């Protein structure tokens, strides 16, 4: 397959708004998440006349050539800046390790492209704020984080019921990401390290369920947490637990683990008039949700709560569909800006609470706080050990 280096005159997108044309997209990173989740979503919207994938970028020249050859993407690059200059994409889909997200997202935003970035968004709150500072002030471009569990018919229906207080006030919640990862999983050099993975299961695994919990219940106000390394020889934690108070008064327990042979992802919210529960693993449909009314709830009202409508499973596709609609309207998409930051702030607070044995309140981690620039907060026993300390 030919690369841009051998092709004269690469095409430019039409000038003006997106109305009346496809959104030109590029994929950064050709590994499993790009191939298995982002590209299928982009291709589905291409079938609907919404998008076209014009380029892919990877540091491995052979890998990106093969990726483009196999998928029909016309332009392969190993240089992100050159791709941005030559192809001028409207949307950049970032599927690389977390430590690369800040620089790649900023480069795309400065080139005028909207961004759809895999979770975790960036390793620290300082990185997130640096990205947000590069967004457009009106009509974009904006950077949206992949939190696909927010999207789909089930979460949309329950979010509406909670917002309308149809089931009464939310009172008690449980958020559980109990998965299993063996020693072979952590044999991959970048895993379990602060510098390359950004955190342990709270950051890399449980972030999806915590983000969905926040999307359903709204802002949190304080957190009290514990974390441990119980099995794996890693820098980060391999399990954490937390108690979270929400601004609406609800209290929640949060558990994130990679030590659990029976894997499950679960959210349960007990309201005054009903319990709503989601049980799944890596994605949910209507069938994964259950609403149990209190004994005094009229039957017709309880039946209405059970009507989730047409089944639209949570997926990258559903989030991308909404993102493209936001692009066409020039509106800030969900999972961007302050809305995209909320789960990252909760994780930073969870780590700070666990590592300093303190209660952490929303908004207290900012410039000058060690947890603003590093999720380990430079706390001895959790911060990475310098090479000279090891040799000594």
Short mmCIF file of C-alpha atoms in Angstrom, two decimals:
data_model
loop_
_atom_site.label_atom_id
_atom_site.label_comp_id
_atom_site.label_asym_id
_atom_site.label_seq_id
_atom_site.Cartn_x
_atom_site.Cartn_y
_atom_site.Cartn_z
CA UNK A 1 0.00 0.00 0.00
CA UNK A 2 1.24 3.49 -0.80
CA UNK A 3 1.94 5.97 1.96
CA UNK A 4 1.54 9.77 1.79
CA UNK A 5 5.24 9.98 1.07
CA UNK A 6 4.63 8.41 -2.34
CA UNK A 7 1.37 10.15 -3.14
CA UNK A 8 1.36 13.70 -4.44
CA UNK A 9 -1.38 16.08 -3.43
CA UNK A 10 -3.17 14.61 -0.43
CA UNK A 11 -6.82 15.61 -0.27
CA UNK A 12 -8.13 18.39 1.92
CA UNK A 13 -11.54 18.49 3.62
CA UNK A 14 -14.11 20.91 2.28
CA UNK A 15 -14.06 24.27 3.98
CA UNK A 16 -16.92 25.51 6.09
CA UNK A 17 -19.21 23.68 8.53
CA UNK A 18 -19.73 19.92 8.61
CA UNK A 19 -23.25 20.19 7.24
CA UNK A 20 -23.64 18.30 3.97
CA UNK A 21 -20.48 16.23 4.19
CA UNK A 22 -18.95 13.32 6.04
CA UNK A 23 -16.83 13.75 9.14
CA UNK A 24 -13.22 12.97 8.22
CA UNK A 25 -11.72 10.77 10.93
CA UNK A 26 -8.25 9.45 11.74
CA UNK A 27 -7.28 6.66 14.15
CA UNK A 28 -4.17 7.02 16.32
CA UNK A 29 -2.91 3.65 17.51
CA UNK A 30 -3.68 0.44 15.62
CA UNK A 31 -3.80 -2.02 18.51
CA UNK A 32 -6.71 -4.02 19.87
CA UNK A 33 -8.93 -1.14 21.01
CA UNK A 34 -8.53 0.77 17.76
CA UNK A 35 -9.13 -2.29 15.60
CA UNK A 36 -11.82 -3.90 17.75
CA UNK A 37 -13.89 -0.93 18.98
CA UNK A 38 -13.12 2.43 17.36
CA UNK A 39 -12.83 1.34 13.74
CA UNK A 40 -16.05 -0.75 13.75
CA UNK A 41 -17.96 2.22 15.20
CA UNK A 42 -16.50 4.59 12.62
CA UNK A 43 -17.22 2.11 9.82
CA UNK A 44 -20.83 1.69 10.93
CA UNK A 45 -21.36 5.42 10.79
CA UNK A 46 -19.62 5.45 7.43
CA UNK A 47 -22.29 3.05 6.18
CA UNK A 48 -24.85 5.61 7.34
CA UNK A 49 -23.08 8.40 5.45
CA UNK A 50 -21.79 10.15 8.57
CA UNK A 51 -18.04 9.46 8.62
CA UNK A 52 -15.05 8.41 6.55
CA UNK A 53 -11.75 7.13 7.94
CA UNK A 54 -9.03 8.91 6.02
CA UNK A 55 -5.85 7.94 7.90
CA UNK A 56 -4.26 5.87 10.63
CA UNK A 57 -1.13 6.58 12.68
CA UNK A 58 1.17 4.22 14.57
CA UNK A 59 4.85 4.32 15.55
CA UNK A 60 5.24 0.87 13.97
CA UNK A 61 5.43 1.47 10.22
CA UNK A 62 4.78 -2.16 9.31
CA UNK A 63 1.81 -2.42 11.69
CA UNK A 64 0.11 0.72 10.39
CA UNK A 65 0.70 -0.30 6.76
CA UNK A 66 -0.86 -3.69 7.39
CA UNK A 67 -3.72 -2.14 9.36
CA UNK A 68 -4.57 0.24 6.53
CA UNK A 69 -4.16 -2.46 3.88
CA UNK A 70 -6.52 -4.79 5.72
CA UNK A 71 -9.16 -2.17 6.51
CA UNK A 72 -9.12 -0.05 3.38
CA UNK A 73 -7.90 3.13 5.08
CA UNK A 74 -6.18 5.20 2.37
CA UNK A 75 -3.32 6.84 4.27
CA UNK A 76 -0.80 5.33 6.72
CA UNK A 77 1.48 7.48 8.87
CA UNK A 78 4.07 7.14 11.60
CA UNK A 79 4.09 10.89 12.28
CA UNK A 80 1.00 12.39 13.92
CA UNK A 81 1.89 16.01 13.14
CA UNK A 82 2.41 15.24 9.49
CA UNK A 83 -0.91 13.42 9.29
CA UNK A 84 -2.71 16.35 10.91
CA UNK A 85 -1.11 18.80 8.50
CA UNK A 86 -1.71 16.77 5.35
CA UNK A 87 -5.11 15.19 6.02
CA UNK A 88 -6.77 17.86 8.19
CA UNK A 89 -9.17 15.42 9.90
CA UNK A 90 -12.30 16.67 11.65
CA UNK A 91 -12.07 13.95 14.30
CA UNK A 92 -9.10 12.13 15.79
CA UNK A 93 -9.72 8.85 17.60
CA UNK A 94 -6.93 8.22 20.13
CA UNK A 95 -6.29 4.56 21.00
CA UNK A 96 -2.82 4.72 22.53
CA UNK A 97 -1.50 4.19 26.10
CA UNK A 98 -2.55 6.86 28.65
CA UNK A 99 0.85 8.57 28.87
CA UNK A 100 0.55 9.62 25.23
CA UNK A 101 -2.96 11.03 25.47
CA UNK A 102 -2.10 14.56 26.61
CA UNK A 103 0.38 15.38 23.86
CA UNK A 104 -1.63 13.68 21.12
CA UNK A 105 -4.91 15.29 22.18
CA UNK A 106 -3.36 18.75 22.34
CA UNK A 107 -1.75 18.29 18.93
CA UNK A 108 -5.10 17.32 17.42
CA UNK A 109 -6.99 20.19 19.08
CA UNK A 110 -4.41 22.71 17.90
CA UNK A 111 -4.87 21.36 14.37
CA UNK A 112 -8.58 22.05 14.64
CA UNK A 113 -9.72 18.44 15.12
CA UNK A 114 -12.18 17.19 17.69
CA UNK A 115 -10.86 14.29 19.78
CA UNK A 116 -12.35 11.02 20.96
CA UNK A 117 -9.86 9.61 23.46
CA UNK A 118 -9.83 6.22 25.14
CA UNK A 119 -10.00 6.02 28.92
CA UNK A 120 -8.29 6.75 31.18
CA UNK A 121 -8.19 10.20 29.63
CA UNK A 122 -4.75 11.24 30.95
CA UNK A 123 -2.63 10.20 33.95
CA UNK A 124 -3.32 13.25 36.15
CA UNK A 125 -5.70 16.12 36.78
CA UNK A 126 -2.96 18.55 35.74
CA UNK A 127 -2.80 16.81 32.36
CA UNK A 128 -6.57 16.96 32.01
CA UNK A 129 -6.68 20.68 32.76
CA UNK A 130 -3.90 21.28 30.22
CA UNK A 131 -5.96 19.49 27.58
CA UNK A 132 -9.14 21.37 28.47
CA UNK A 133 -7.26 24.68 28.14
CA UNK A 134 -6.61 23.86 24.47
CA UNK A 135 -10.27 23.33 23.58
CA UNK A 136 -12.22 25.84 21.56
CA UNK A 137 -14.24 28.42 23.47
CA UNK A 138 -17.25 28.26 21.15
CA UNK A 139 -18.28 25.50 18.75
CA UNK A 140 -15.20 23.39 19.48
CA UNK A 141 -13.01 21.63 18.86
CA UNK A 142 -13.58 19.61 22.04
CA UNK A 143 -12.00 16.47 23.47
CA UNK A 144 -14.40 13.72 24.57
CA UNK A 145 -13.40 10.69 26.66
CA UNK A 146 -14.57 7.17 25.84
CA UNK A 147 -17.05 6.33 28.59
CA UNK A 148 -19.31 4.12 26.51
CA UNK A 149 -21.17 2.66 29.51
CA UNK A 150 -23.03 5.97 29.83
CA UNK A 151 -24.62 5.42 26.45
CA UNK A 152 -27.43 3.09 25.40
CA UNK A 153 -31.11 2.67 26.20
CA UNK A 154 -30.68 1.21 29.70
CA UNK A 155 -28.54 3.97 31.18
CA UNK A 156 -30.61 6.62 29.39
CA UNK A 157 -33.87 5.27 30.88
CA UNK A 158 -32.51 4.96 34.43
CA UNK A 159 -30.86 8.38 34.25
CA UNK A 160 -34.22 9.90 33.37
CA UNK A 161 -36.05 8.09 36.19
CA UNK A 162 -33.44 9.28 38.69
CA UNK A 163 -33.42 12.86 37.38
CA UNK A 164 -37.21 13.03 37.61
CA UNK A 165 -37.15 11.42 41.09
CA UNK A 166 -39.76 8.95 39.84
CA UNK A 167 -38.39 6.36 42.26
CA UNK A 168 -37.88 8.88 45.04
CA UNK A 169 -34.58 10.13 46.41
CA UNK A 170 -31.48 7.96 45.87
CA UNK A 171 -30.23 6.82 49.26
CA UNK A 172 -27.68 3.99 49.08
CA UNK A 173 -25.50 2.85 46.20
CA UNK A 174 -22.94 0.15 45.43
CA UNK A 175 -20.42 0.33 42.59
CA UNK A 176 -18.42 -2.82 41.95
CA UNK A 177 -15.73 -3.66 39.40
CA UNK A 178 -14.36 -6.98 40.60
CA UNK A 179 -12.31 -8.52 37.81
CA UNK A 180 -9.43 -10.99 37.59
CA UNK A 181 -5.97 -10.43 36.12
CA UNK A 182 -3.20 -13.00 36.54
CA UNK A 183 0.57 -12.57 36.76
CA UNK A 184 0.94 -12.97 32.99
CA UNK A 185 -1.22 -9.85 32.54
CA UNK A 186 1.20 -7.83 34.64
CA UNK A 187 4.24 -9.27 32.86
CA UNK A 188 3.59 -6.65 30.16
CA UNK A 189 6.18 -3.99 31.10
CA UNK A 190 3.90 -0.93 31.10
CA UNK A 191 1.17 -2.44 33.28
CA UNK A 192 1.01 -1.83 37.01
CA UNK A 193 3.25 1.24 36.74
CA UNK A 194 2.23 4.79 37.56
CA UNK A 195 4.20 6.34 34.72
CA UNK A 196 2.70 4.20 31.98
CA UNK A 197 -0.71 2.99 33.20
CA UNK A 198 -1.60 5.94 35.41
CA UNK A 199 -2.93 3.79 38.24
CA UNK A 200 -4.23 0.37 39.20
CA UNK A 201 -7.75 -1.07 38.89
CA UNK A 202 -9.37 2.16 40.08
CA UNK A 203 -7.85 4.00 37.13
CA UNK A 204 -7.66 1.35 34.42
CA UNK A 205 -10.64 -0.89 35.16
CA UNK A 206 -13.17 0.55 37.61
CA UNK A 207 -13.22 3.99 36.00
CA UNK A 208 -16.07 2.89 33.70
CA UNK A 209 -18.46 1.90 36.50
CA UNK A 210 -17.49 4.88 38.65
CA UNK A 211 -18.12 7.20 35.72
CA UNK A 212 -21.53 5.63 35.12
CA UNK A 213 -22.38 5.93 38.82
CA UNK A 214 -21.50 9.64 38.73
CA UNK A 215 -23.47 10.09 35.52
CA UNK A 216 -26.54 8.60 37.23
CA UNK A 217 -26.24 10.18 40.71
CA UNK A 218 -24.58 13.49 39.98
CA UNK A 219 -21.70 15.22 41.80
CA UNK A 220 -19.90 13.65 44.75
CA UNK A 221 -18.87 15.65 47.81
CA UNK A 222 -16.39 13.54 49.80
CA UNK A 223 -14.58 10.20 49.77
CA UNK A 224 -12.87 7.94 52.31
CA UNK A 225 -10.82 5.08 50.88
CA UNK A 226 -8.34 2.25 51.39
CA UNK A 227 -6.04 0.54 48.86
CA UNK A 228 -3.67 -2.40 48.91
CA UNK A 229 -1.29 -4.62 47.02
CA UNK A 230 -2.49 -8.03 48.10
CA UNK A 231 -1.25 -10.28 45.29
CA UNK A 232 0.62 -8.61 42.44
CA UNK A 233 4.15 -7.20 42.47
CA UNK A 234 3.24 -3.79 41.03
CA UNK A 235 3.75 -0.10 41.82
CA UNK A 236 0.03 0.63 41.87
CA UNK A 237 -2.72 -0.96 43.96
CA UNK A 238 -4.43 -4.19 42.94
CA UNK A 239 -7.55 -3.54 45.05
CA UNK A 240 -9.29 -0.51 46.54
CA UNK A 241 -12.44 0.24 48.50
CA UNK A 242 -14.10 3.60 49.09
CA UNK A 243 -17.03 5.27 50.79
CA UNK A 244 -18.44 8.16 48.77
CA UNK A 245 -20.95 10.82 49.81
CA UNK A 246 -22.87 12.55 47.02
CA UNK A 247 -24.15 16.13 47.01
CA UNK A 248 -27.72 14.78 46.99
CA UNK A 249 -27.01 12.98 50.28
CA UNK A 250 -26.71 9.44 48.92
CA UNK A 251 -23.95 7.22 50.31
CA UNK A 252 -22.08 4.72 48.12
CA UNK A 253 -19.53 1.96 48.44
CA UNK A 254 -17.04 1.49 45.61
CA UNK A 255 -14.88 -1.61 45.13
CA UNK A 256 -12.24 -1.99 42.39
CA UNK A 257 -10.33 -5.27 42.18
CA UNK A 258 -8.27 -7.40 39.81
CA UNK A 259 -8.20 -10.25 42.33
CA UNK A 260 -11.71 -11.64 41.86
CA UNK A 261 -12.08 -15.02 40.06
CA UNK A 262 -15.82 -14.51 39.55
CA UNK A 263 -15.81 -11.33 37.50
CA UNK A 264 -18.67 -8.84 37.59
CA UNK A 265 -19.41 -5.17 36.98
CA UNK A 266 -22.30 -3.98 39.09
CA UNK A 267 -24.15 -0.84 40.10
CA UNK A 268 -27.03 -0.86 42.56
CA UNK A 269 -28.96 2.21 43.69
CA UNK A 270 -31.56 2.00 46.44
CA UNK A 271 -34.08 4.81 46.18
CA UNK A 272 -37.04 5.58 48.42
CA UNK A 273 -39.47 3.73 46.15
CA UNK A 274 -37.36 1.21 44.25
CA UNK A 275 -34.01 -0.51 43.84
CA UNK A 276 -32.38 -0.32 40.42
CA UNK A 277 -29.52 -2.67 39.63
CA UNK A 278 -27.18 -3.23 36.69
CA UNK A 279 -25.17 -6.46 36.52
CA UNK A 280 -22.86 -7.16 33.57
CA UNK A 281 -19.16 -7.43 32.74
CA UNK A 282 -17.87 -5.32 29.83
CA UNK A 283 -21.10 -3.86 28.44
CA UNK A 284 -24.83 -3.82 29.07
CA UNK A 285 -28.19 -4.10 27.33
CA UNK A 286 -31.72 -3.63 28.65
CA UNK A 287 -31.73 -7.20 29.97
CA UNK A 288 -28.86 -6.39 32.34
CA UNK A 289 -30.96 -3.85 34.25
CA UNK A 290 -33.48 -4.73 36.96
CA UNK A 291 -35.89 -2.46 38.84
CA UNK A 292 -37.56 -3.78 42.00
CA UNK A 293 -40.33 -1.48 43.33
CA UNK A 294 -41.15 -1.00 46.98
CA UNK A 295 -44.25 -2.92 48.13
CA UNK A 296 -46.53 0.14 48.12
CA UNK A 297 -45.76 1.25 44.53
CA UNK A 298 -48.85 0.93 42.28
CA UNK A 299 -48.55 -1.81 39.69
CA UNK A 300 -49.06 0.43 36.67
CA UNK A 301 -46.34 2.81 37.84
CA UNK A 302 -43.91 -0.05 38.48
CA UNK A 303 -44.71 -1.47 35.04
CA UNK A 304 -43.89 1.87 33.42
CA UNK A 305 -40.47 1.84 35.09
CA UNK A 306 -39.78 -1.51 33.43
CA UNK A 307 -40.33 -0.09 29.93
CA UNK A 308 -36.79 0.59 28.71
CA UNK A 309 -37.88 1.01 25.09
CA UNK A 310 -36.01 -0.45 22.13
CA UNK A 311 -32.84 -2.23 23.23
CA UNK A 312 -29.74 -0.17 22.40
CA UNK A 313 -26.71 -1.77 24.14
CA UNK A 314 -23.95 0.38 25.57
CA UNK A 315 -21.16 0.66 23.02
CA UNK A 316 -18.51 2.79 21.39
CA UNK A 317 -20.94 3.15 18.49
CA UNK A 318 -23.63 4.80 20.60
CA UNK A 319 -21.20 7.27 22.09
CA UNK A 320 -19.68 8.05 18.70
CA UNK A 321 -23.12 8.58 17.23
CA UNK A 322 -23.86 11.22 19.86
CA UNK A 323 -20.40 12.77 19.49
CA UNK A 324 -20.81 13.21 15.73
CA UNK A 325 -24.23 14.80 16.33
CA UNK A 326 -22.57 17.25 18.74
CA UNK A 327 -19.87 18.02 16.17
CA UNK A 328 -22.48 18.86 13.56
CA UNK A 329 -24.24 21.20 16.02
CA UNK A 330 -20.99 22.74 17.25
CA UNK A 331 -21.94 21.83 20.83
CA UNK A 332 -19.81 20.48 23.66
CA UNK A 333 -20.33 16.69 23.80
CA UNK A 334 -20.94 14.64 26.91
CA UNK A 335 -17.83 13.14 28.53
CA UNK A 336 -15.80 16.27 27.79
CA UNK A 337 -14.73 19.29 29.84
CA UNK A 338 -15.98 19.31 33.43
CA UNK A 339 -18.30 16.40 32.66
CA UNK A 340 -15.40 14.24 31.49
CA UNK A 341 -13.20 15.27 34.42
CA UNK A 342 -15.48 14.16 37.26
CA UNK A 343 -14.49 10.48 37.42
CA UNK A 344 -10.78 11.33 37.15
CA UNK A 345 -11.14 13.70 40.09
CA UNK A 346 -12.90 11.00 42.11
CA UNK A 347 -10.05 8.57 41.40
CA UNK A 348 -7.43 11.15 42.43
CA UNK A 349 -9.39 11.72 45.64
CA UNK A 350 -9.68 7.97 46.23
CA UNK A 351 -5.90 7.60 45.97
CA UNK A 352 -5.22 10.62 48.14
CA UNK A 353 -7.60 9.36 50.81
CA UNK A 354 -6.17 5.85 50.74
CA UNK A 355 -2.51 6.89 50.74
CA UNK A 356 -2.82 9.67 53.36
CA UNK A 357 -5.52 8.12 55.59
CA UNK A 358 -7.76 11.17 55.26
CA UNK A 359 -11.16 12.28 54.04
CA UNK A 360 -10.92 14.12 50.71
CA UNK A 361 -13.54 16.60 49.55
CA UNK A 362 -14.49 17.48 46.00
CA UNK A 363 -12.49 20.37 44.58
CA UNK A 364 -9.62 20.24 47.08
CA UNK A 365 -7.05 18.67 44.72
CA UNK A 366 -5.67 21.51 42.64
CA UNK A 367 -2.35 23.14 41.72
CA UNK A 368 0.09 22.77 44.60
CA UNK A 369 -1.41 19.50 45.80
CA UNK A 370 0.96 16.58 45.04
CA UNK A 371 -2.00 14.46 43.88
CA UNK A 372 -2.77 17.05 41.19
CA UNK A 373 0.38 16.14 39.27
CA UNK A 374 0.76 12.46 40.26
CA UNK A 375 -1.90 9.96 41.26
CA UNK A 376 0.51 8.48 43.83
CA UNK A 377 1.04 11.92 45.38
CA UNK A 378 4.74 11.12 45.94
CA UNK A 379 3.71 9.19 49.06
CA UNK A 380 6.47 6.82 50.29
CA UNK A 381 5.51 3.23 49.73
CA UNK A 382 3.32 4.14 46.78
CA UNK A 383 5.42 6.48 44.68
CA UNK A 384 7.84 4.80 42.26
CA UNK A 385 11.26 4.12 43.75
CA UNK A 386 14.07 5.93 41.94
CA UNK A 387 16.78 3.79 40.36
CA UNK A 388 19.47 5.18 42.67
CA UNK A 389 17.36 4.25 45.72
CA UNK A 390 17.03 0.68 44.45
CA UNK A 391 20.79 0.34 43.85
CA UNK A 392 21.57 1.78 47.26
#
